[in-house]
């Protein structure tokens, strides 16, 4: 069965304490893996698309990487404004739909 | 920038009422989606549409219907609202391409059915 698993469920860090969020997936053929940020009471905001193993993308303090079985979202020297829920989703070949993970709630304490 | 708008941010309806949620996107995207999001259950797909007047059931279509008469507009209809349909409803759109089809979301509608 195709699925996406994110870990940990929640992560509390001090400001400036770098860490990584994990998204592991099992699909028959990967068309794309997506990372989103969601603030409370708002819709998810698109961050990155990764297409193939070895690919990396960066945006400010965030860097996303991809292997054949998982993706990592690395957060370097986070600030309180990085606090949010981070969602991962994958798209299979020839499919409009995305398979969503449950998300990681990130809390950055000042 | 892609912009997806939803007709209401907050909505309170009574059990048995017919409820319309509207979504409009301004980027000429072919695909549009309706999700609901509940604590602990994540994003669940209700319906999606890949073209005008076309629709496909998602994972939880029961109790819902949709309408897409124009490319930019996708409506979600609750024929007879029930308390278990209290949720955050999210609309998204995407354009099929050679790579992955990232979806862009609206701000969401928090629906409460009493």
JSON list of N, CA and C in Angstrom, two decimals, chain A residues 30-102:
[
{"chain": "A", "resi": 30, "resn": "UNK", "atom": "N", "xyz": [7.76, 7.34, -8.28]},
{"chain": "A", "resi": 30, "resn": "UNK", "atom": "CA", "xyz": [7.65, 8.69, -7.75]},
{"chain": "A", "resi": 30, "resn": "UNK", "atom": "C", "xyz": [7.68, 9.71, -8.89]},
{"chain": "A", "resi": 31, "resn": "UNK", "atom": "N", "xyz": [6.65, 10.53, -8.92]},
{"chain": "A", "resi": 31, "resn": "UNK", "atom": "CA", "xyz": [6.65, 11.63, -9.88]},
{"chain": "A", "resi": 31, "resn": "UNK", "atom": "C", "xyz": [7.20, 12.90, -9.22]},
{"chain": "A", "resi": 32, "resn": "UNK", "atom": "N", "xyz": [6.89, 13.07, -7.94]},
{"chain": "A", "resi": 32, "resn": "UNK", "atom": "CA", "xyz": [7.37, 14.24, -7.23]},
{"chain": "A", "resi": 32, "resn": "UNK", "atom": "C", "xyz": [7.09, 14.12, -5.75]},
{"chain": "A", "resi": 33, "resn": "UNK", "atom": "N", "xyz": [7.93, 14.75, -4.94]},
{"chain": "A", "resi": 33, "resn": "UNK", "atom": "CA", "xyz": [7.71, 14.83, -3.49]},
{"chain": "A", "resi": 33, "resn": "UNK", "atom": "C", "xyz": [7.66, 16.30, -3.13]},
{"chain": "A", "resi": 34, "resn": "UNK", "atom": "N", "xyz": [6.67, 16.66, -2.32]},
{"chain": "A", "resi": 34, "resn": "UNK", "atom": "CA", "xyz": [6.39, 18.06, -2.03]},
{"chain": "A", "resi": 34, "resn": "UNK", "atom": "C", "xyz": [6.48, 18.32, -0.53]},
{"chain": "A", "resi": 35, "resn": "UNK", "atom": "N", "xyz": [7.02, 19.48, -0.19]},
{"chain": "A", "resi": 35, "resn": "UNK", "atom": "CA", "xyz": [7.00, 19.96, 1.19]},
{"chain": "A", "resi": 35, "resn": "UNK", "atom": "C", "xyz": [6.15, 21.23, 1.26]},
{"chain": "A", "resi": 36, "resn": "UNK", "atom": "N", "xyz": [5.34, 21.29, 2.33]},
{"chain": "A", "resi": 36, "resn": "UNK", "atom": "CA", "xyz": [4.48, 22.43, 2.57]},
{"chain": "A", "resi": 36, "resn": "UNK", "atom": "C", "xyz": [4.68, 22.87, 4.02]},
{"chain": "A", "resi": 37, "resn": "UNK", "atom": "N", "xyz": [4.40, 24.13, 4.24]},
{"chain": "A", "resi": 37, "resn": "UNK", "atom": "CA", "xyz": [4.33, 24.71, 5.59]},
{"chain": "A", "resi": 37, "resn": "UNK", "atom": "C", "xyz": [2.89, 25.13, 5.83]},
{"chain": "A", "resi": 38, "resn": "UNK", "atom": "N", "xyz": [2.38, 24.81, 7.04]},
{"chain": "A", "resi": 38, "resn": "UNK", "atom": "CA", "xyz": [1.02, 25.24, 7.37]},
{"chain": "A", "resi": 38, "resn": "UNK", "atom": "C", "xyz": [1.01, 25.92, 8.73]},
{"chain": "A", "resi": 39, "resn": "UNK", "atom": "N", "xyz": [0.55, 27.15, 8.75]},
{"chain": "A", "resi": 39, "resn": "UNK", "atom": "CA", "xyz": [0.35, 27.89, 10.00]},
{"chain": "A", "resi": 39, "resn": "UNK", "atom": "C", "xyz": [-1.06, 27.62, 10.51]},
{"chain": "A", "resi": 40, "resn": "UNK", "atom": "N", "xyz": [-1.26, 27.74, 11.82]},
{"chain": "A", "resi": 40, "resn": "UNK", "atom": "CA", "xyz": [-2.58, 27.42, 12.40]},
{"chain": "A", "resi": 40, "resn": "UNK", "atom": "C", "xyz": [-3.71, 28.21, 11.75]},
{"chain": "A", "resi": 41, "resn": "UNK", "atom": "N", "xyz": [-4.77, 27.52, 11.37]},
{"chain": "A", "resi": 41, "resn": "UNK", "atom": "CA", "xyz": [-5.94, 28.16, 10.80]},
{"chain": "A", "resi": 41, "resn": "UNK", "atom": "C", "xyz": [-5.79, 28.62, 9.37]},
{"chain": "A", "resi": 42, "resn": "UNK", "atom": "N", "xyz": [-4.70, 28.23, 8.71]},
{"chain": "A", "resi": 42, "resn": "UNK", "atom": "CA", "xyz": [-4.46, 28.66, 7.32]},
{"chain": "A", "resi": 42, "resn": "UNK", "atom": "C", "xyz": [-4.25, 27.45, 6.41]},
{"chain": "A", "resi": 43, "resn": "UNK", "atom": "N", "xyz": [-4.30, 27.71, 5.10]},
{"chain": "A", "resi": 43, "resn": "UNK", "atom": "CA", "xyz": [-4.03, 26.65, 4.15]},
{"chain": "A", "resi": 43, "resn": "UNK", "atom": "C", "xyz": [-2.55, 26.39, 4.03]},
{"chain": "A", "resi": 44, "resn": "UNK", "atom": "N", "xyz": [-2.17, 25.16, 3.61]},
{"chain": "A", "resi": 44, "resn": "UNK", "atom": "CA", "xyz": [-0.75, 24.86, 3.42]},
{"chain": "A", "resi": 44, "resn": "UNK", "atom": "C", "xyz": [-0.12, 25.77, 2.36]},
{"chain": "A", "resi": 45, "resn": "UNK", "atom": "N", "xyz": [1.13, 26.13, 2.62]},
{"chain": "A", "resi": 45, "resn": "UNK", "atom": "CA", "xyz": [1.89, 26.96, 1.71]},
{"chain": "A", "resi": 45, "resn": "UNK", "atom": "C", "xyz": [2.99, 26.12, 1.08]},
{"chain": "A", "resi": 46, "resn": "UNK", "atom": "N", "xyz": [3.03, 26.10, -0.24]},
{"chain": "A", "resi": 46, "resn": "UNK", "atom": "CA", "xyz": [4.00, 25.29, -0.96]},
{"chain": "A", "resi": 46, "resn": "UNK", "atom": "C", "xyz": [5.42, 25.78, -0.72]},
{"chain": "A", "resi": 47, "resn": "UNK", "atom": "N", "xyz": [6.33, 24.82, -0.44]},
{"chain": "A", "resi": 47, "resn": "UNK", "atom": "CA", "xyz": [7.74, 25.15, -0.24]},
{"chain": "A", "resi": 47, "resn": "UNK", "atom": "C", "xyz": [8.62, 24.62, -1.37]},
{"chain": "A", "resi": 48, "resn": "UNK", "atom": "N", "xyz": [8.63, 23.29, -1.55]},
{"chain": "A", "resi": 48, "resn": "UNK", "atom": "CA", "xyz": [9.57, 22.65, -2.49]},
{"chain": "A", "resi": 48, "resn": "UNK", "atom": "C", "xyz": [8.92, 21.50, -3.23]},
{"chain": "A", "resi": 49, "resn": "UNK", "atom": "N", "xyz": [9.44, 21.23, -4.42]},
{"chain": "A", "resi": 49, "resn": "UNK", "atom": "CA", "xyz": [9.20, 19.97, -5.12]},
{"chain": "A", "resi": 49, "resn": "UNK", "atom": "C", "xyz": [10.55, 19.31, -5.39]},
{"chain": "A", "resi": 50, "resn": "UNK", "atom": "N", "xyz": [10.64, 18.02, -5.09]},
{"chain": "A", "resi": 50, "resn": "UNK", "atom": "CA", "xyz": [11.83, 17.23, -5.40]},
{"chain": "A", "resi": 50, "resn": "UNK", "atom": "C", "xyz": [11.41, 16.11, -6.33]},
{"chain": "A", "resi": 51, "resn": "UNK", "atom": "N", "xyz": [12.25, 15.83, -7.33]},
{"chain": "A", "resi": 51, "resn": "UNK", "atom": "CA", "xyz": [11.84, 14.88, -8.35]},
{"chain": "A", "resi": 51, "resn": "UNK", "atom": "C", "xyz": [12.63, 13.58, -8.34]},
{"chain": "A", "resi": 52, "resn": "UNK", "atom": "N", "xyz": [13.91, 13.66, -7.98]},
{"chain": "A", "resi": 52, "resn": "UNK", "atom": "CA", "xyz": [14.72, 12.45, -8.10]},
{"chain": "A", "resi": 52, "resn": "UNK", "atom": "C", "xyz": [15.74, 12.38, -6.97]},
{"chain": "A", "resi": 53, "resn": "UNK", "atom": "N", "xyz": [16.15, 11.16, -6.67]},
{"chain": "A", "resi": 53, "resn": "UNK", "atom": "CA", "xyz": [17.11, 10.92, -5.58]},
{"chain": "A", "resi": 53, "resn": "UNK", "atom": "C", "xyz": [18.38, 11.72, -5.81]},
{"chain": "A", "resi": 54, "resn": "UNK", "atom": "N", "xyz": [18.85, 12.34, -4.74]},
{"chain": "A", "resi": 54, "resn": "UNK", "atom": "CA", "xyz": [20.05, 13.16, -4.81]},
{"chain": "A", "resi": 54, "resn": "UNK", "atom": "C", "xyz": [19.77, 14.65, -4.97]},
{"chain": "A", "resi": 55, "resn": "UNK", "atom": "N", "xyz": [18.53, 14.96, -5.28]},
{"chain": "A", "resi": 55, "resn": "UNK", "atom": "CA", "xyz": [18.18, 16.36, -5.49]},
{"chain": "A", "resi": 55, "resn": "UNK", "atom": "C", "xyz": [18.08, 17.09, -4.16]},
{"chain": "A", "resi": 56, "resn": "UNK", "atom": "N", "xyz": [18.47, 18.36, -4.16]},
{"chain": "A", "resi": 56, "resn": "UNK", "atom": "CA", "xyz": [18.37, 19.22, -2.98]},
{"chain": "A", "resi": 56, "resn": "UNK", "atom": "C", "xyz": [17.81, 20.56, -3.40]},
{"chain": "A", "resi": 57, "resn": "UNK", "atom": "N", "xyz": [17.01, 21.17, -2.48]},
{"chain": "A", "resi": 57, "resn": "UNK", "atom": "CA", "xyz": [16.52, 22.52, -2.73]},
{"chain": "A", "resi": 57, "resn": "UNK", "atom": "C", "xyz": [16.58, 23.29, -1.43]},
{"chain": "A", "resi": 58, "resn": "UNK", "atom": "N", "xyz": [16.85, 24.60, -1.55]},
{"chain": "A", "resi": 58, "resn": "UNK", "atom": "CA", "xyz": [17.00, 25.44, -0.37]},
{"chain": "A", "resi": 58, "resn": "UNK", "atom": "C", "xyz": [16.13, 26.68, -0.46]},
{"chain": "A", "resi": 59, "resn": "UNK", "atom": "N", "xyz": [15.70, 27.12, 0.72]},
{"chain": "A", "resi": 59, "resn": "UNK", "atom": "CA", "xyz": [14.95, 28.37, 0.82]},
{"chain": "A", "resi": 59, "resn": "UNK", "atom": "C", "xyz": [15.19, 28.92, 2.22]},
{"chain": "A", "resi": 60, "resn": "UNK", "atom": "N", "xyz": [15.93, 29.99, 2.28]},
{"chain": "A", "resi": 60, "resn": "UNK", "atom": "CA", "xyz": [16.26, 30.62, 3.57]},
{"chain": "A", "resi": 60, "resn": "UNK", "atom": "C", "xyz": [16.90, 29.57, 4.50]},
{"chain": "A", "resi": 61, "resn": "UNK", "atom": "N", "xyz": [16.30, 29.28, 5.62]},
{"chain": "A", "resi": 61, "resn": "UNK", "atom": "CA", "xyz": [16.90, 28.37, 6.59]},
{"chain": "A", "resi": 61, "resn": "UNK", "atom": "C", "xyz": [16.51, 26.91, 6.34]},
{"chain": "A", "resi": 62, "resn": "UNK", "atom": "N", "xyz": [15.77, 26.64, 5.29]},
{"chain": "A", "resi": 62, "resn": "UNK", "atom": "CA", "xyz": [15.28, 25.30, 4.99]},
{"chain": "A", "resi": 62, "resn": "UNK", "atom": "C", "xyz": [16.02, 24.69, 3.81]},
{"chain": "A", "resi": 63, "resn": "UNK", "atom": "N", "xyz": [16.35, 23.41, 3.95]},
{"chain": "A", "resi": 63, "resn": "UNK", "atom": "CA", "xyz": [16.91, 22.65, 2.84]},
{"chain": "A", "resi": 63, "resn": "UNK", "atom": "C", "xyz": [16.24, 21.29, 2.80]},
{"chain": "A", "resi": 64, "resn": "UNK", "atom": "N", "xyz": [15.72, 20.93, 1.63]},
{"chain": "A", "resi": 64, "resn": "UNK", "atom": "CA", "xyz": [15.06, 19.64, 1.45]},
{"chain": "A", "resi": 64, "resn": "UNK", "atom": "C", "xyz": [15.95, 18.74, 0.60]},
{"chain": "A", "resi": 65, "resn": "UNK", "atom": "N", "xyz": [16.04, 17.47, 1.02]},
{"chain": "A", "resi": 65, "resn": "UNK", "atom": "CA", "xyz": [16.82, 16.48, 0.28]},
{"chain": "A", "resi": 65, "resn": "UNK", "atom": "C", "xyz": [15.96, 15.25, 0.03]},
{"chain": "A", "resi": 66, "resn": "UNK", "atom": "N", "xyz": [16.36, 14.47, -0.97]},
{"chain": "A", "resi": 66, "resn": "UNK", "atom": "CA", "xyz": [15.56, 13.31, -1.37]},
{"chain": "A", "resi": 66, "resn": "UNK", "atom": "C", "xyz": [16.45, 12.11, -1.64]},
{"chain": "A", "resi": 67, "resn": "UNK", "atom": "N", "xyz": [16.04, 10.94, -1.08]},
{"chain": "A", "resi": 67, "resn": "UNK", "atom": "CA", "xyz": [16.63, 9.66, -1.45]},
{"chain": "A", "resi": 67, "resn": "UNK", "atom": "C", "xyz": [15.53, 8.82, -2.06]},
{"chain": "A", "resi": 68, "resn": "UNK", "atom": "N", "xyz": [15.83, 7.56, -2.36]},
{"chain": "A", "resi": 68, "resn": "UNK", "atom": "CA", "xyz": [14.83, 6.70, -2.99]},
{"chain": "A", "resi": 68, "resn": "UNK", "atom": "C", "xyz": [13.70, 6.31, -2.05]},
{"chain": "A", "resi": 69, "resn": "UNK", "atom": "N", "xyz": [13.93, 6.47, -0.74]},
{"chain": "A", "resi": 69, "resn": "UNK", "atom": "CA", "xyz": [12.91, 6.04, 0.22]},
{"chain": "A", "resi": 69, "resn": "UNK", "atom": "C", "xyz": [12.43, 7.12, 1.16]},
{"chain": "A", "resi": 70, "resn": "UNK", "atom": "N", "xyz": [13.15, 8.25, 1.21]},
{"chain": "A", "resi": 70, "resn": "UNK", "atom": "CA", "xyz": [12.77, 9.27, 2.18]},
{"chain": "A", "resi": 70, "resn": "UNK", "atom": "C", "xyz": [13.28, 10.65, 1.77]},
{"chain": "A", "resi": 71, "resn": "UNK", "atom": "N", "xyz": [12.70, 11.63, 2.44]},
{"chain": "A", "resi": 71, "resn": "UNK", "atom": "CA", "xyz": [13.14, 13.01, 2.25]},
{"chain": "A", "resi": 71, "resn": "UNK", "atom": "C", "xyz": [13.37, 13.61, 3.62]},
{"chain": "A", "resi": 72, "resn": "UNK", "atom": "N", "xyz": [14.31, 14.53, 3.68]},
{"chain": "A", "resi": 72, "resn": "UNK", "atom": "CA", "xyz": [14.58, 15.26, 4.91]},
{"chain": "A", "resi": 72, "resn": "UNK", "atom": "C", "xyz": [14.39, 16.75, 4.66]},
{"chain": "A", "resi": 73, "resn": "UNK", "atom": "N", "xyz": [13.82, 17.40, 5.68]},
{"chain": "A", "resi": 73, "resn": "UNK", "atom": "CA", "xyz": [13.75, 18.85, 5.67]},
{"chain": "A", "resi": 73, "resn": "UNK", "atom": "C", "xyz": [14.66, 19.33, 6.80]},
{"chain": "A", "resi": 74, "resn": "UNK", "atom": "N", "xyz": [15.78, 19.90, 6.40]},
{"chain": "A", "resi": 74, "resn": "UNK", "atom": "CA", "xyz": [16.76, 20.36, 7.37]},
{"chain": "A", "resi": 74, "resn": "UNK", "atom": "C", "xyz": [16.48, 21.82, 7.70]},
{"chain": "A", "resi": 75, "resn": "UNK", "atom": "N", "xyz": [16.49, 22.12, 8.98]},
{"chain": "A", "resi": 75, "resn": "UNK", "atom": "CA", "xyz": [16.26, 23.50, 9.41]},
{"chain": "A", "resi": 75, "resn": "UNK", "atom": "C", "xyz": [17.51, 23.97, 10.15]},
{"chain": "A", "resi": 76, "resn": "UNK", "atom": "N", "xyz": [18.12, 24.99, 9.59]},
{"chain": "A", "resi": 76, "resn": "UNK", "atom": "CA", "xyz": [19.39, 25.49, 10.13]},
{"chain": "A", "resi": 76, "resn": "UNK", "atom": "C", "xyz": [19.15, 26.77, 10.91]},
{"chain": "A", "resi": 77, "resn": "UNK", "atom": "N", "xyz": [19.62, 26.78, 12.15]},
{"chain": "A", "resi": 77, "resn": "UNK", "atom": "CA", "xyz": [19.50, 27.96, 13.03]},
{"chain": "A", "resi": 77, "resn": "UNK", "atom": "C", "xyz": [18.09, 28.53, 12.99]},
{"chain": "A", "resi": 78, "resn": "UNK", "atom": "N", "xyz": [17.09, 27.74, 13.36]},
{"chain": "A", "resi": 78, "resn": "UNK", "atom": "CA", "xyz": [15.70, 28.20, 13.23]},
{"chain": "A", "resi": 78, "resn": "UNK", "atom": "C", "xyz": [15.38, 29.37, 14.14]},
{"chain": "A", "resi": 79, "resn": "UNK", "atom": "N", "xyz": [14.37, 30.12, 13.71]},
{"chain": "A", "resi": 79, "resn": "UNK", "atom": "CA", "xyz": [13.85, 31.25, 14.47]},
{"chain": "A", "resi": 79, "resn": "UNK", "atom": "C", "xyz": [12.40, 30.95, 14.88]},
{"chain": "A", "resi": 80, "resn": "UNK", "atom": "N", "xyz": [11.88, 31.65, 15.87]},
{"chain": "A", "resi": 80, "resn": "UNK", "atom": "CA", "xyz": [10.49, 31.40, 16.30]},
{"chain": "A", "resi": 80, "resn": "UNK", "atom": "C", "xyz": [9.48, 31.45, 15.15]},
{"chain": "A", "resi": 81, "resn": "UNK", "atom": "N", "xyz": [9.73, 32.29, 14.16]},
{"chain": "A", "resi": 81, "resn": "UNK", "atom": "CA", "xyz": [8.78, 32.40, 13.03]},
{"chain": "A", "resi": 81, "resn": "UNK", "atom": "C", "xyz": [8.79, 31.17, 12.13]},
{"chain": "A", "resi": 82, "resn": "UNK", "atom": "N", "xyz": [9.71, 30.25, 12.34]},
{"chain": "A", "resi": 82, "resn": "UNK", "atom": "CA", "xyz": [9.70, 28.99, 11.61]},
{"chain": "A", "resi": 82, "resn": "UNK", "atom": "C", "xyz": [8.74, 27.98, 12.23]},
{"chain": "A", "resi": 83, "resn": "UNK", "atom": "N", "xyz": [8.18, 28.33, 13.37]},
{"chain": "A", "resi": 83, "resn": "UNK", "atom": "CA", "xyz": [7.21, 27.44, 14.02]},
{"chain": "A", "resi": 83, "resn": "UNK", "atom": "C", "xyz": [5.99, 27.27, 13.12]},
{"chain": "A", "resi": 84, "resn": "UNK", "atom": "N", "xyz": [5.63, 26.03, 12.86]},
{"chain": "A", "resi": 84, "resn": "UNK", "atom": "CA", "xyz": [4.52, 25.70, 11.96]},
{"chain": "A", "resi": 84, "resn": "UNK", "atom": "C", "xyz": [4.42, 24.18, 11.91]},
{"chain": "A", "resi": 85, "resn": "UNK", "atom": "N", "xyz": [3.40, 23.71, 11.20]},
{"chain": "A", "resi": 85, "resn": "UNK", "atom": "CA", "xyz": [3.35, 22.28, 10.87]},
{"chain": "A", "resi": 85, "resn": "UNK", "atom": "C", "xyz": [3.89, 22.11, 9.46]},
{"chain": "A", "resi": 86, "resn": "UNK", "atom": "N", "xyz": [4.79, 21.17, 9.28]},
{"chain": "A", "resi": 86, "resn": "UNK", "atom": "CA", "xyz": [5.39, 20.91, 7.97]},
{"chain": "A", "resi": 86, "resn": "UNK", "atom": "C", "xyz": [4.82, 19.60, 7.43]},
{"chain": "A", "resi": 87, "resn": "UNK", "atom": "N", "xyz": [4.24, 19.70, 6.25]},
{"chain": "A", "resi": 87, "resn": "UNK", "atom": "CA", "xyz": [3.59, 18.57, 5.61]},
{"chain": "A", "resi": 87, "resn": "UNK", "atom": "C", "xyz": [4.41, 18.08, 4.42]},
{"chain": "A", "resi": 88, "resn": "UNK", "atom": "N", "xyz": [4.41, 16.78, 4.25]},
{"chain": "A", "resi": 88, "resn": "UNK", "atom": "CA", "xyz": [5.06, 16.14, 3.11]},
{"chain": "A", "resi": 88, "resn": "UNK", "atom": "C", "xyz": [3.99, 15.40, 2.30]},
{"chain": "A", "resi": 89, "resn": "UNK", "atom": "N", "xyz": [4.13, 15.42, 0.99]},
{"chain": "A", "resi": 89, "resn": "UNK", "atom": "CA", "xyz": [3.19, 14.69, 0.13]},
{"chain": "A", "resi": 89, "resn": "UNK", "atom": "C", "xyz": [3.95, 14.13, -1.06]},
{"chain": "A", "resi": 90, "resn": "UNK", "atom": "N", "xyz": [3.48, 13.00, -1.59]},
{"chain": "A", "resi": 90, "resn": "UNK", "atom": "CA", "xyz": [4.11, 12.43, -2.78]},
{"chain": "A", "resi": 90, "resn": "UNK", "atom": "C", "xyz": [3.07, 12.23, -3.87]},
{"chain": "A", "resi": 91, "resn": "UNK", "atom": "N", "xyz": [3.53, 12.28, -5.09]},
{"chain": "A", "resi": 91, "resn": "UNK", "atom": "CA", "xyz": [2.68, 12.04, -6.25]},
{"chain": "A", "resi": 91, "resn": "UNK", "atom": "C", "xyz": [3.27, 10.88, -7.04]},
{"chain": "A", "resi": 92, "resn": "UNK", "atom": "N", "xyz": [2.40, 9.92, -7.34]},
{"chain": "A", "resi": 92, "resn": "UNK", "atom": "CA", "xyz": [2.83, 8.79, -8.16]},
{"chain": "A", "resi": 92, "resn": "UNK", "atom": "C", "xyz": [2.75, 9.16, -9.64]},
{"chain": "A", "resi": 93, "resn": "UNK", "atom": "N", "xyz": [3.44, 8.36, -10.44]},
{"chain": "A", "resi": 93, "resn": "UNK", "atom": "CA", "xyz": [3.33, 8.53, -11.89]},
{"chain": "A", "resi": 93, "resn": "UNK", "atom": "C", "xyz": [1.88, 8.44, -12.34]},
{"chain": "A", "resi": 94, "resn": "UNK", "atom": "N", "xyz": [1.51, 9.26, -13.29]},
{"chain": "A", "resi": 94, "resn": "UNK", "atom": "CA", "xyz": [0.19, 9.20, -13.93]},
{"chain": "A", "resi": 94, "resn": "UNK", "atom": "C", "xyz": [-0.97, 9.30, -12.94]},
{"chain": "A", "resi": 95, "resn": "UNK", "atom": "N", "xyz": [-0.80, 10.13, -11.93]},
{"chain": "A", "resi": 95, "resn": "UNK", "atom": "CA", "xyz": [-1.85, 10.28, -10.94]},
{"chain": "A", "resi": 95, "resn": "UNK", "atom": "C", "xyz": [-1.96, 11.74, -10.53]},
{"chain": "A", "resi": 96, "resn": "UNK", "atom": "N", "xyz": [-3.18, 12.28, -10.54]},
{"chain": "A", "resi": 96, "resn": "UNK", "atom": "CA", "xyz": [-3.36, 13.68, -10.15]},
{"chain": "A", "resi": 96, "resn": "UNK", "atom": "C", "xyz": [-3.26, 13.87, -8.65]},
{"chain": "A", "resi": 97, "resn": "UNK", "atom": "N", "xyz": [-3.55, 12.82, -7.92]},
{"chain": "A", "resi": 97, "resn": "UNK", "atom": "CA", "xyz": [-3.69, 12.96, -6.48]},
{"chain": "A", "resi": 97, "resn": "UNK", "atom": "C", "xyz": [-2.34, 12.93, -5.77]},
{"chain": "A", "resi": 98, "resn": "UNK", "atom": "N", "xyz": [-2.31, 13.56, -4.61]},
{"chain": "A", "resi": 98, "resn": "UNK", "atom": "CA", "xyz": [-1.15, 13.49, -3.73]},
{"chain": "A", "resi": 98, "resn": "UNK", "atom": "C", "xyz": [-1.48, 12.60, -2.55]},
{"chain": "A", "resi": 99, "resn": "UNK", "atom": "N", "xyz": [-0.47, 11.89, -2.06]},
{"chain": "A", "resi": 99, "resn": "UNK", "atom": "CA", "xyz": [-0.59, 11.10, -0.84]},
{"chain": "A", "resi": 99, "resn": "UNK", "atom": "C", "xyz": [0.09, 11.90, 0.26]},
{"chain": "A", "resi": 100, "resn": "UNK", "atom": "N", "xyz": [-0.67, 12.22, 1.31]},
{"chain": "A", "resi": 100, "resn": "UNK", "atom": "CA", "xyz": [-0.19, 13.16, 2.32]},
{"chain": "A", "resi": 100, "resn": "UNK", "atom": "C", "xyz": [0.28, 12.45, 3.57]},
{"chain": "A", "resi": 101, "resn": "UNK", "atom": "N", "xyz": [1.35, 12.98, 4.17]},
{"chain": "A", "resi": 101, "resn": "UNK", "atom": "CA", "xyz": [1.74, 12.59, 5.51]},
{"chain": "A", "resi": 101, "resn": "UNK", "atom": "C", "xyz": [0.92, 13.36, 6.54]},
{"chain": "A", "resi": 102, "resn": "UNK", "atom": "N", "xyz": [1.04, 12.95, 7.79]},
{"chain": "A", "resi": 102, "resn": "UNK", "atom": "CA", "xyz": [0.26, 13.57, 8.86]},
{"chain": "A", "resi": 102, "resn": "UNK", "atom": "C", "xyz": [0.88, 14.87, 9.37]}
]
